[in-house]
Tab-separated table of C-alpha atoms in Angstrom:
chain	number	residue	atom	x	y	z
A	1	MET	CA	4.778	2.515	5.867
A	2	PRO	CA	1.169	1.976	7.036
A	3	THR	CA	-0.055	2.733	3.526
A	4	SER	CA	2.299	0.159	2.014
A	5	LEU	CA	1.280	-2.365	4.640
A	6	LEU	CA	-2.450	-1.864	4.138
A	7	GLY	CA	-2.049	-1.795	0.358
A	8	GLY	CA	-0.125	-5.065	0.386
A	9	VAL	CA	-2.700	-6.791	2.580
A	10	LEU	CA	-5.592	-5.525	0.448
A	11	GLN	CA	-3.848	-6.589	-2.755
A	12	ALA	CA	-3.140	-10.072	-1.385
A	13	ALA	CA	-6.715	-10.438	-0.132
A	14	LEU	CA	-8.194	-9.357	-3.463
A	15	LEU	CA	-5.891	-11.667	-5.405
A	16	GLY	CA	-6.841	-14.471	-3.004
A	17	ALA	CA	-10.499	-13.735	-3.780
A	18	LYS	CA	-9.653	-14.130	-7.501
A	19	ASP	CA	-10.008	-10.431	-8.245
A	20	SER	CA	-7.008	-9.340	-10.273
A	21	VAL	CA	-8.718	-6.348	-11.897
A	22	THR	CA	-8.975	-4.171	-8.772
A	23	PRO	CA	-5.243	-4.333	-7.927
A	24	LEU	CA	-4.467	-3.597	-11.587
A	25	VAL	CA	-6.709	-0.516	-11.548
A	26	SER	CA	-5.118	0.502	-8.243
A	27	ILE	CA	-1.653	0.327	-9.806
A	28	LEU	CA	-2.915	2.385	-12.729
A	29	TYR	CA	-4.202	5.109	-10.360
A	30	SER	CA	-0.954	4.999	-8.432
A	31	THR	CA	1.131	5.325	-11.596
A	32	VAL	CA	-0.878	8.275	-12.897
A	33	VAL	CA	-0.618	10.084	-9.550
A	34	ASN	CA	3.120	9.370	-9.299
A	35	VAL	CA	3.986	10.483	-12.845
A	36	SER	CA	1.852	13.635	-12.693
A	37	GLY	CA	3.104	14.398	-9.164
A	38	ASP	CA	6.713	13.977	-10.247
A	39	TYR	CA	6.150	16.255	-13.226
A	40	LEU	CA	4.461	18.963	-11.170
A	41	LEU	CA	6.560	18.849	-8.012
A	42	VAL	CA	9.969	18.207	-9.554
A	43	ASN	CA	9.740	20.112	-12.836
A	44	LYS	CA	7.227	22.884	-12.199
A	45	PHE	CA	7.754	23.594	-8.481
A	46	HIS	CA	11.494	22.687	-8.484
A	47	MET	CA	11.281	20.629	-5.290
A	48	GLY	CA	13.810	17.986	-6.383
A	49	LEU	CA	14.011	14.785	-4.353
A	50	LYS	CA	11.587	16.153	-1.781
A	51	GLY	CA	8.971	16.570	-4.523
A	52	ALA	CA	9.611	13.072	-5.828
A	53	ALA	CA	9.156	11.663	-2.317
A	54	ILE	CA	5.873	13.555	-1.869
A	55	ALA	CA	4.644	12.308	-5.258
A	56	THR	CA	5.521	8.723	-4.311
A	57	LEU	CA	3.679	9.031	-0.998
A	58	CYS	CA	0.595	10.438	-2.753
A	59	ALA	CA	0.782	7.598	-5.290
A	60	GLN	CA	0.858	4.986	-2.518
A	61	LEU	CA	-2.131	6.637	-0.859
A	62	ALA	CA	-4.062	6.737	-4.156
A	63	GLY	CA	-3.362	3.066	-4.855
A	64	THR	CA	-4.419	1.982	-1.380
A	65	ILE	CA	-7.567	4.121	-1.371
A	66	ALA	CA	-8.524	2.690	-4.764
A	67	MET	CA	-8.583	-0.818	-3.231
A	68	ILE	CA	-10.431	-0.103	0.030
A	69	GLY	CA	-13.974	0.208	-1.378
A	70	PRO	CA	-13.865	-2.797	-3.721
A	71	ALA	CA	-12.177	-4.933	-1.048
A	72	ARG	CA	-14.854	-4.030	1.469
A	73	ARG	CA	-17.630	-4.903	-1.003
A	74	LYS	CA	-16.072	-8.153	-2.208
A	75	LEU	CA	-14.551	-9.556	0.966
A	76	LEU	CA	-16.917	-8.603	3.766
A	77	ALA	CA	-20.514	-9.431	4.493
A	78	LYS	CA	-22.845	-6.431	4.356
A	79	GLY	CA	-22.511	-4.341	7.515
A	80	SER	CA	-19.463	-6.270	8.720
A	81	SER	CA	-16.759	-4.467	10.636
A	82	LEU	CA	-14.436	-7.486	10.968
A	83	GLY	CA	-15.477	-7.603	14.601
A	84	LEU	CA	-13.399	-4.529	15.348
A	85	LEU	CA	-16.308	-2.174	16.057
A	86	PRO	CA	-18.965	-2.570	18.753
A	87	ARG	CA	-22.305	-3.847	17.508
A	88	TRP	CA	-24.069	-0.636	18.483
A	89	VAL	CA	-21.887	1.175	15.898
A	90	THR	CA	-22.695	-1.308	13.125
A	91	GLY	CA	-26.412	-1.349	13.863
A	92	GLY	CA	-26.444	-4.543	15.896
A	93	ALA	CA	-25.927	-6.814	12.905
A	94	PRO	CA	-23.754	-9.811	13.764
A	95	ASP	CA	-20.474	-9.987	11.882
A	96	ALA	CA	-20.031	-12.817	9.418
A	97	ILE	CA	-16.275	-12.427	9.915
A	98	ASN	CA	-14.912	-11.698	13.373
A	99	SER	CA	-11.489	-10.336	14.241
A	100	LYS	CA	-10.113	-13.774	15.129
A	101	THR	CA	-11.115	-15.158	11.730
A	102	PHE	CA	-9.668	-12.125	9.966
A	103	LEU	CA	-6.357	-12.334	11.845
A	104	LYS	CA	-6.127	-16.049	11.084
A	105	PHE	CA	-6.404	-15.169	7.396
A	106	ALA	CA	-4.326	-11.980	7.420
A	107	ALA	CA	-1.534	-12.886	9.867
A	108	PRO	CA	0.691	-14.748	7.363
A	109	VAL	CA	0.351	-12.002	4.769
A	110	LEU	CA	0.870	-9.311	7.388
A	111	THR	CA	3.969	-11.054	8.748
A	112	LEU	CA	5.457	-11.381	5.259
A	113	ILE	CA	4.827	-7.730	4.431
A	114	ILE	CA	6.214	-6.484	7.766
A	115	GLY	CA	9.317	-8.610	7.198
A	116	LYS	CA	9.835	-7.216	3.706
A	117	ILE	CA	9.314	-3.633	4.824
A	118	SER	CA	11.727	-4.088	7.747
A	119	ALA	CA	14.424	-5.629	5.554
A	120	PHE	CA	14.099	-2.927	2.917
A	121	GLY	CA	14.048	-0.267	5.625
A	122	PHE	CA	17.408	-1.504	6.925
A	123	MET	CA	18.780	-1.541	3.368
A	124	THR	CA	17.568	2.030	2.833
A	125	ASN	CA	19.238	3.079	6.074
A	126	ALA	CA	22.486	1.487	4.907
A	127	ALA	CA	22.182	3.211	1.507
A	128	ALA	CA	21.656	6.551	3.272
A	129	GLY	CA	25.009	6.085	5.008
A	130	LEU	CA	26.923	5.674	1.746
A	131	PRO	CA	28.936	8.598	0.382
A	132	GLY	CA	27.593	10.588	-2.558
A	133	GLN	CA	24.227	11.641	-1.161
A	134	PRO	CA	21.516	12.279	-2.329
A	135	ALA	CA	22.223	10.493	-5.632
A	136	THR	CA	23.104	7.201	-3.913
A	137	LEU	CA	19.858	7.120	-1.958
A	138	ALA	CA	17.851	8.094	-5.047
A	139	ALA	CA	19.473	5.260	-7.033
A	140	HIS	CA	18.654	2.853	-4.209
A	141	GLN	CA	15.021	3.993	-4.223
A	142	ILE	CA	14.754	3.473	-7.982
A	143	ALA	CA	16.284	-0.015	-7.728
A	144	LEU	CA	13.943	-0.864	-4.847
A	145	SER	CA	10.893	0.347	-6.785
A	146	LEU	CA	11.902	-1.748	-9.798
A	147	PHE	CA	12.361	-4.771	-7.552
A	148	PHE	CA	8.884	-4.309	-6.031
A	149	PHE	CA	7.425	-3.892	-9.510
A	150	ALA	CA	9.016	-7.099	-10.802
A	151	SER	CA	8.546	-9.327	-7.743
A	152	PRO	CA	5.253	-10.961	-6.744
């Protein structure tokens, strides 16, 4: 969940800064990691749904990591820590963006993403309680992934 949250915030911030290429490259990395992870873990190591879940987690991590560097370069002033680190750690340079400014910008996006994740978490919990496991939960996960792919 923290990876999805951070990835969503970074994607929204980059799109807000009129950078649509970085999130696209991030999705490309994520897709390659997910497909290759699924192939290896499910087909070669015979891990089944557990392997698919691990591949999905690794894909989310890869996509988020792919956005961190470009977001830091494009959105922050040089040496900025968003006001979250003491100045002695950052070399005494004053931050162009402080934590209050960042939270003012990020709070609406963060609230939206937390709301979505909570709602989908409750739906996943309900799907896990349905008979016919694990196929029912796997079908729910596929439908949820397609929804995330198609929705803004």
